[in-house]
Tab-separated table of C-alpha atoms and ligand atoms in Angstrom:
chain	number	residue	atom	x	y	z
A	85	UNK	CA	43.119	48.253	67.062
A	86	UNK	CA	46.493	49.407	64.924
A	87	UNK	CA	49.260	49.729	67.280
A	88	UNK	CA	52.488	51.732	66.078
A	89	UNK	CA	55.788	51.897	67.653
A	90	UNK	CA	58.531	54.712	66.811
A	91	UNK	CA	61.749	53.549	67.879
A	92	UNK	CA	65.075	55.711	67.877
A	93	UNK	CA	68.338	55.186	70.125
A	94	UNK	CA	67.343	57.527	73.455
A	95	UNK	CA	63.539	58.159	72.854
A	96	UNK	CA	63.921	61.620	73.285
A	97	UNK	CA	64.423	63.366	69.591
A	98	UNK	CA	63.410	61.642	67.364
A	99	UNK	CA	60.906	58.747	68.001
A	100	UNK	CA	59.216	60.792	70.404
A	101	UNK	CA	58.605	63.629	67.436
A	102	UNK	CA	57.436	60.611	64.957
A	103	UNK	CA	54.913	59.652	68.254
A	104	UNK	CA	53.483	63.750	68.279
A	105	UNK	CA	53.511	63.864	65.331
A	106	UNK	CA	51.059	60.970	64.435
A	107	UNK	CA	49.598	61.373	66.972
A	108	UNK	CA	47.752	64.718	65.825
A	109	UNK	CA	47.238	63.378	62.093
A	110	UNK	CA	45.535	60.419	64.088
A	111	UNK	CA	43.143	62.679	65.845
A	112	UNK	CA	42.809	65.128	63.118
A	113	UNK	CA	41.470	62.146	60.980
A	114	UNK	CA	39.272	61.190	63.607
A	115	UNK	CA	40.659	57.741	64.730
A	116	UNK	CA	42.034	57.334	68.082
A	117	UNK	CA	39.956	54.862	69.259
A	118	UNK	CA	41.559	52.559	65.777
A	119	UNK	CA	45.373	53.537	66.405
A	120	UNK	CA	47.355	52.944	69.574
A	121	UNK	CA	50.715	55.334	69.243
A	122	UNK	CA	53.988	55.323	71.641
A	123	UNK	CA	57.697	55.620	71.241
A	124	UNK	CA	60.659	53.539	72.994
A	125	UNK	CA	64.317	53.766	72.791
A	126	UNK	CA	67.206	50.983	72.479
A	127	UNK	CA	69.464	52.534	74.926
A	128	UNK	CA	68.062	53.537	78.436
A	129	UNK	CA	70.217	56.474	79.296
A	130	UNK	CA	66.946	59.168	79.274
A	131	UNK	CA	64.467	56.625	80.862
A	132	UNK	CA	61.185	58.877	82.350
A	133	UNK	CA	62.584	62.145	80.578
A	134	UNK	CA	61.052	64.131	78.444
A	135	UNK	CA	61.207	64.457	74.738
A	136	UNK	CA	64.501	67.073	74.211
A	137	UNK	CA	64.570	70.673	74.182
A	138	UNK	CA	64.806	70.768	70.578
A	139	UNK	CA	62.019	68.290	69.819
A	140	UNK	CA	59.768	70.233	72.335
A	141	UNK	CA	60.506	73.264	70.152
A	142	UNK	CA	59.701	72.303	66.684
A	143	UNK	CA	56.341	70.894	68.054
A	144	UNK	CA	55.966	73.947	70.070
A	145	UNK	CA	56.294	75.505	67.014
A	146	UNK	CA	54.065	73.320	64.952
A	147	UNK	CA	51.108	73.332	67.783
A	148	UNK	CA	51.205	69.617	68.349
A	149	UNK	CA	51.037	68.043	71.769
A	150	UNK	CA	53.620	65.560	73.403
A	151	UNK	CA	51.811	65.851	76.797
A	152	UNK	CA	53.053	62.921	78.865
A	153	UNK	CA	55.720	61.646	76.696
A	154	UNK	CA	58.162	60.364	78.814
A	155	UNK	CA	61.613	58.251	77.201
A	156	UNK	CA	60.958	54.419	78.100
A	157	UNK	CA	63.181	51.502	76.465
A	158	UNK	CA	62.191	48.768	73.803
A	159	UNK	CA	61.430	45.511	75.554
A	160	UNK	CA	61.424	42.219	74.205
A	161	UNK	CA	57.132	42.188	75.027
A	162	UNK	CA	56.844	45.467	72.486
A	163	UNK	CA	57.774	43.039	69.124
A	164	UNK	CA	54.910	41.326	69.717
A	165	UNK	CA	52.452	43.815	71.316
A	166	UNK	CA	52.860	46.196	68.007
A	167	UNK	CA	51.271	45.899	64.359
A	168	UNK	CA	54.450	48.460	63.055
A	169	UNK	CA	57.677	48.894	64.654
A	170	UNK	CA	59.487	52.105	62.824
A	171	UNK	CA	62.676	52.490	63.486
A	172	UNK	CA	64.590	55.952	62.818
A	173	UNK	CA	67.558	54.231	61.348
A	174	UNK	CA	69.167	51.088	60.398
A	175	UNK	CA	71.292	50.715	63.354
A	176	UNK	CA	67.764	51.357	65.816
A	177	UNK	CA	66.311	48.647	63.187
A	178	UNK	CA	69.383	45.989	63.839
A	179	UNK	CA	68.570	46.176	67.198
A	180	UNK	CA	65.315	45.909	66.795
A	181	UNK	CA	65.393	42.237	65.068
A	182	UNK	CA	68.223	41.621	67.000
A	183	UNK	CA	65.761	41.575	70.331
A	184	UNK	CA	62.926	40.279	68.213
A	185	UNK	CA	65.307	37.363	67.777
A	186	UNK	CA	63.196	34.359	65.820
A	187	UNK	CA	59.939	35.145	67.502
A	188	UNK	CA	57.174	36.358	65.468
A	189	UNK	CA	56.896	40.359	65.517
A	190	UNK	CA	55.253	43.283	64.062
A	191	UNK	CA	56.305	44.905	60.819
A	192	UNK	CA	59.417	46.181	61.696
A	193	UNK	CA	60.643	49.161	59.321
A	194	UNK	CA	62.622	51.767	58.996
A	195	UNK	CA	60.393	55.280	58.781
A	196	UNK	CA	62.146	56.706	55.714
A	197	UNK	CA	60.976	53.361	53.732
A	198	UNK	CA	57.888	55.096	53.730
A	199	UNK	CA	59.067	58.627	52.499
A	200	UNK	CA	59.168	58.145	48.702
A	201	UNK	CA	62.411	59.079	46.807
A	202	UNK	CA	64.130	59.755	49.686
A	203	UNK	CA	67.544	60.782	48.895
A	204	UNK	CA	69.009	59.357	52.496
A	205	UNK	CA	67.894	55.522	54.044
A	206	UNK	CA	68.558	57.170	57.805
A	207	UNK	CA	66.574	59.592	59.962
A	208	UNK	CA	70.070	61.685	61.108
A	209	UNK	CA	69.824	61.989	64.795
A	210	UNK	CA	69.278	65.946	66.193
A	211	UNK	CA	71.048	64.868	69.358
A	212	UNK	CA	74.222	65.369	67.589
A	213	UNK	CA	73.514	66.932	64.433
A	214	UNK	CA	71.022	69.948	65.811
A	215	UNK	CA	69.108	70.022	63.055
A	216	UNK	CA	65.689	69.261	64.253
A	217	UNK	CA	64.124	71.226	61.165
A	218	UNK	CA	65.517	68.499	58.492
A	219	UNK	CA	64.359	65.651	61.420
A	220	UNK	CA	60.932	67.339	61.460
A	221	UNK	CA	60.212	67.711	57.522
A	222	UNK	CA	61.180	64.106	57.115
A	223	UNK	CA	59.545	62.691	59.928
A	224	UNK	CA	55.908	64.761	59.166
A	225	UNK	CA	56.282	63.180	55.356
A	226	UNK	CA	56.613	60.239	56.127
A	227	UNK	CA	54.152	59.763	58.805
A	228	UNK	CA	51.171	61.111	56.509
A	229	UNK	CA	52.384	58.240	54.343
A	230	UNK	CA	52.688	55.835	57.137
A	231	UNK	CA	49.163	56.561	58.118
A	232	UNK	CA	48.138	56.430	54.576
A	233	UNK	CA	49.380	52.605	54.577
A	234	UNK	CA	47.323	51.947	57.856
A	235	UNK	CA	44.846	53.205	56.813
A	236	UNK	CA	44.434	50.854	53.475
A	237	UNK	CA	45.789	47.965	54.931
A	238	UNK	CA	43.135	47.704	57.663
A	239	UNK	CA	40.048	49.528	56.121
A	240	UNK	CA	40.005	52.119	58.017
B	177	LIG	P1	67.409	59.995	69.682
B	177	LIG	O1	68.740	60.836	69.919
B	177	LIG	O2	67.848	58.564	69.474
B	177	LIG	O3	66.798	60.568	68.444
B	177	LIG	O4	66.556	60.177	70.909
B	177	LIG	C1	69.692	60.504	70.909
B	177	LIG	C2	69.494	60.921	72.204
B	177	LIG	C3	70.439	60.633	73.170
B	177	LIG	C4	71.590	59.919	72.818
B	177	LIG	C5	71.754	59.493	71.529
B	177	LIG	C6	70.810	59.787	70.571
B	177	LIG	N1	72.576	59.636	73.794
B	177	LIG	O5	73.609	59.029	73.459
B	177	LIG	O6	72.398	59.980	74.984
């Protein structure tokens, strides 16, 4: 079993779209039962809400599922629980190893590391930008990548 973990600052724009997102390219390739998906956030303002009005949309729009996505935050028990740990940005990713500390952990990484020729490093976050189309292009890219690398790496 694969586990991947999207992590973003409140878990409810864009971690929880990455989550959806792969999510439904996970079950449209048939393997559930091989990869475990879920999302956290750093900061625990939105704990047990759900994914924001925006990101709702876009998948609304896009006829994928976040049924039972509710915002939870990173623990310490998640770095070593998860194969990949995919932060949105570098800051999310800082505070990632930061809590990971000297213990060993997953891959930790930020998601645009997997969109090729990227021209920016940093998923911008929606929550203040509003732009959930840009957050939604970059995120579905890179996830068919991500998946890609899962896939290879562990024969599936
Ligand atoms: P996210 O966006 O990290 O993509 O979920 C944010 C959501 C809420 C806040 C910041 C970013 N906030 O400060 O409440």
């Amino acid at each position: 079993m694969v586990k991947v973990l999207f992590i973003c600052l409140g878990n409810i724009c864009r971690s929880p779209m990455a989550e959806a997102v792969m999510r439904d390219l996970v079950r449209k390739e048939g393997l559930e039962d091989k990869i475990i998906i879920d999302s956290a956030g750093t900061g625990n303002w939105h704990v047990g809400k759900s994914p924001h009005e925006g990101t709702r949309r876009i998948l609304d729009r896009y006829n994928i599922s976040y049924k039972g996505q509710k915002a939870r935050q990173l623990i310490a028990e998640d770095l070593t629980q998860y194969d990949y740990l995919i932060g949105m940005d570098s800051e999310n990713v800082g505070n990632i190893r930061r809590l990971a500390g000297y213990q060993k952990s997953g891959t930790i990484q930020r998601l645009l590391d997997y969109l090729e020729d990227s021209p920016v490093a940093d998923v911008p976050d929606p929550y203040y930008t509003g732009n959930f189309d840009e957050v939604y292009e970059m995120v579905s890219k890179s996830c068919v990548n991500l998946l890609n690398e899962i896939k290879q790496v562990h024969k599936l």
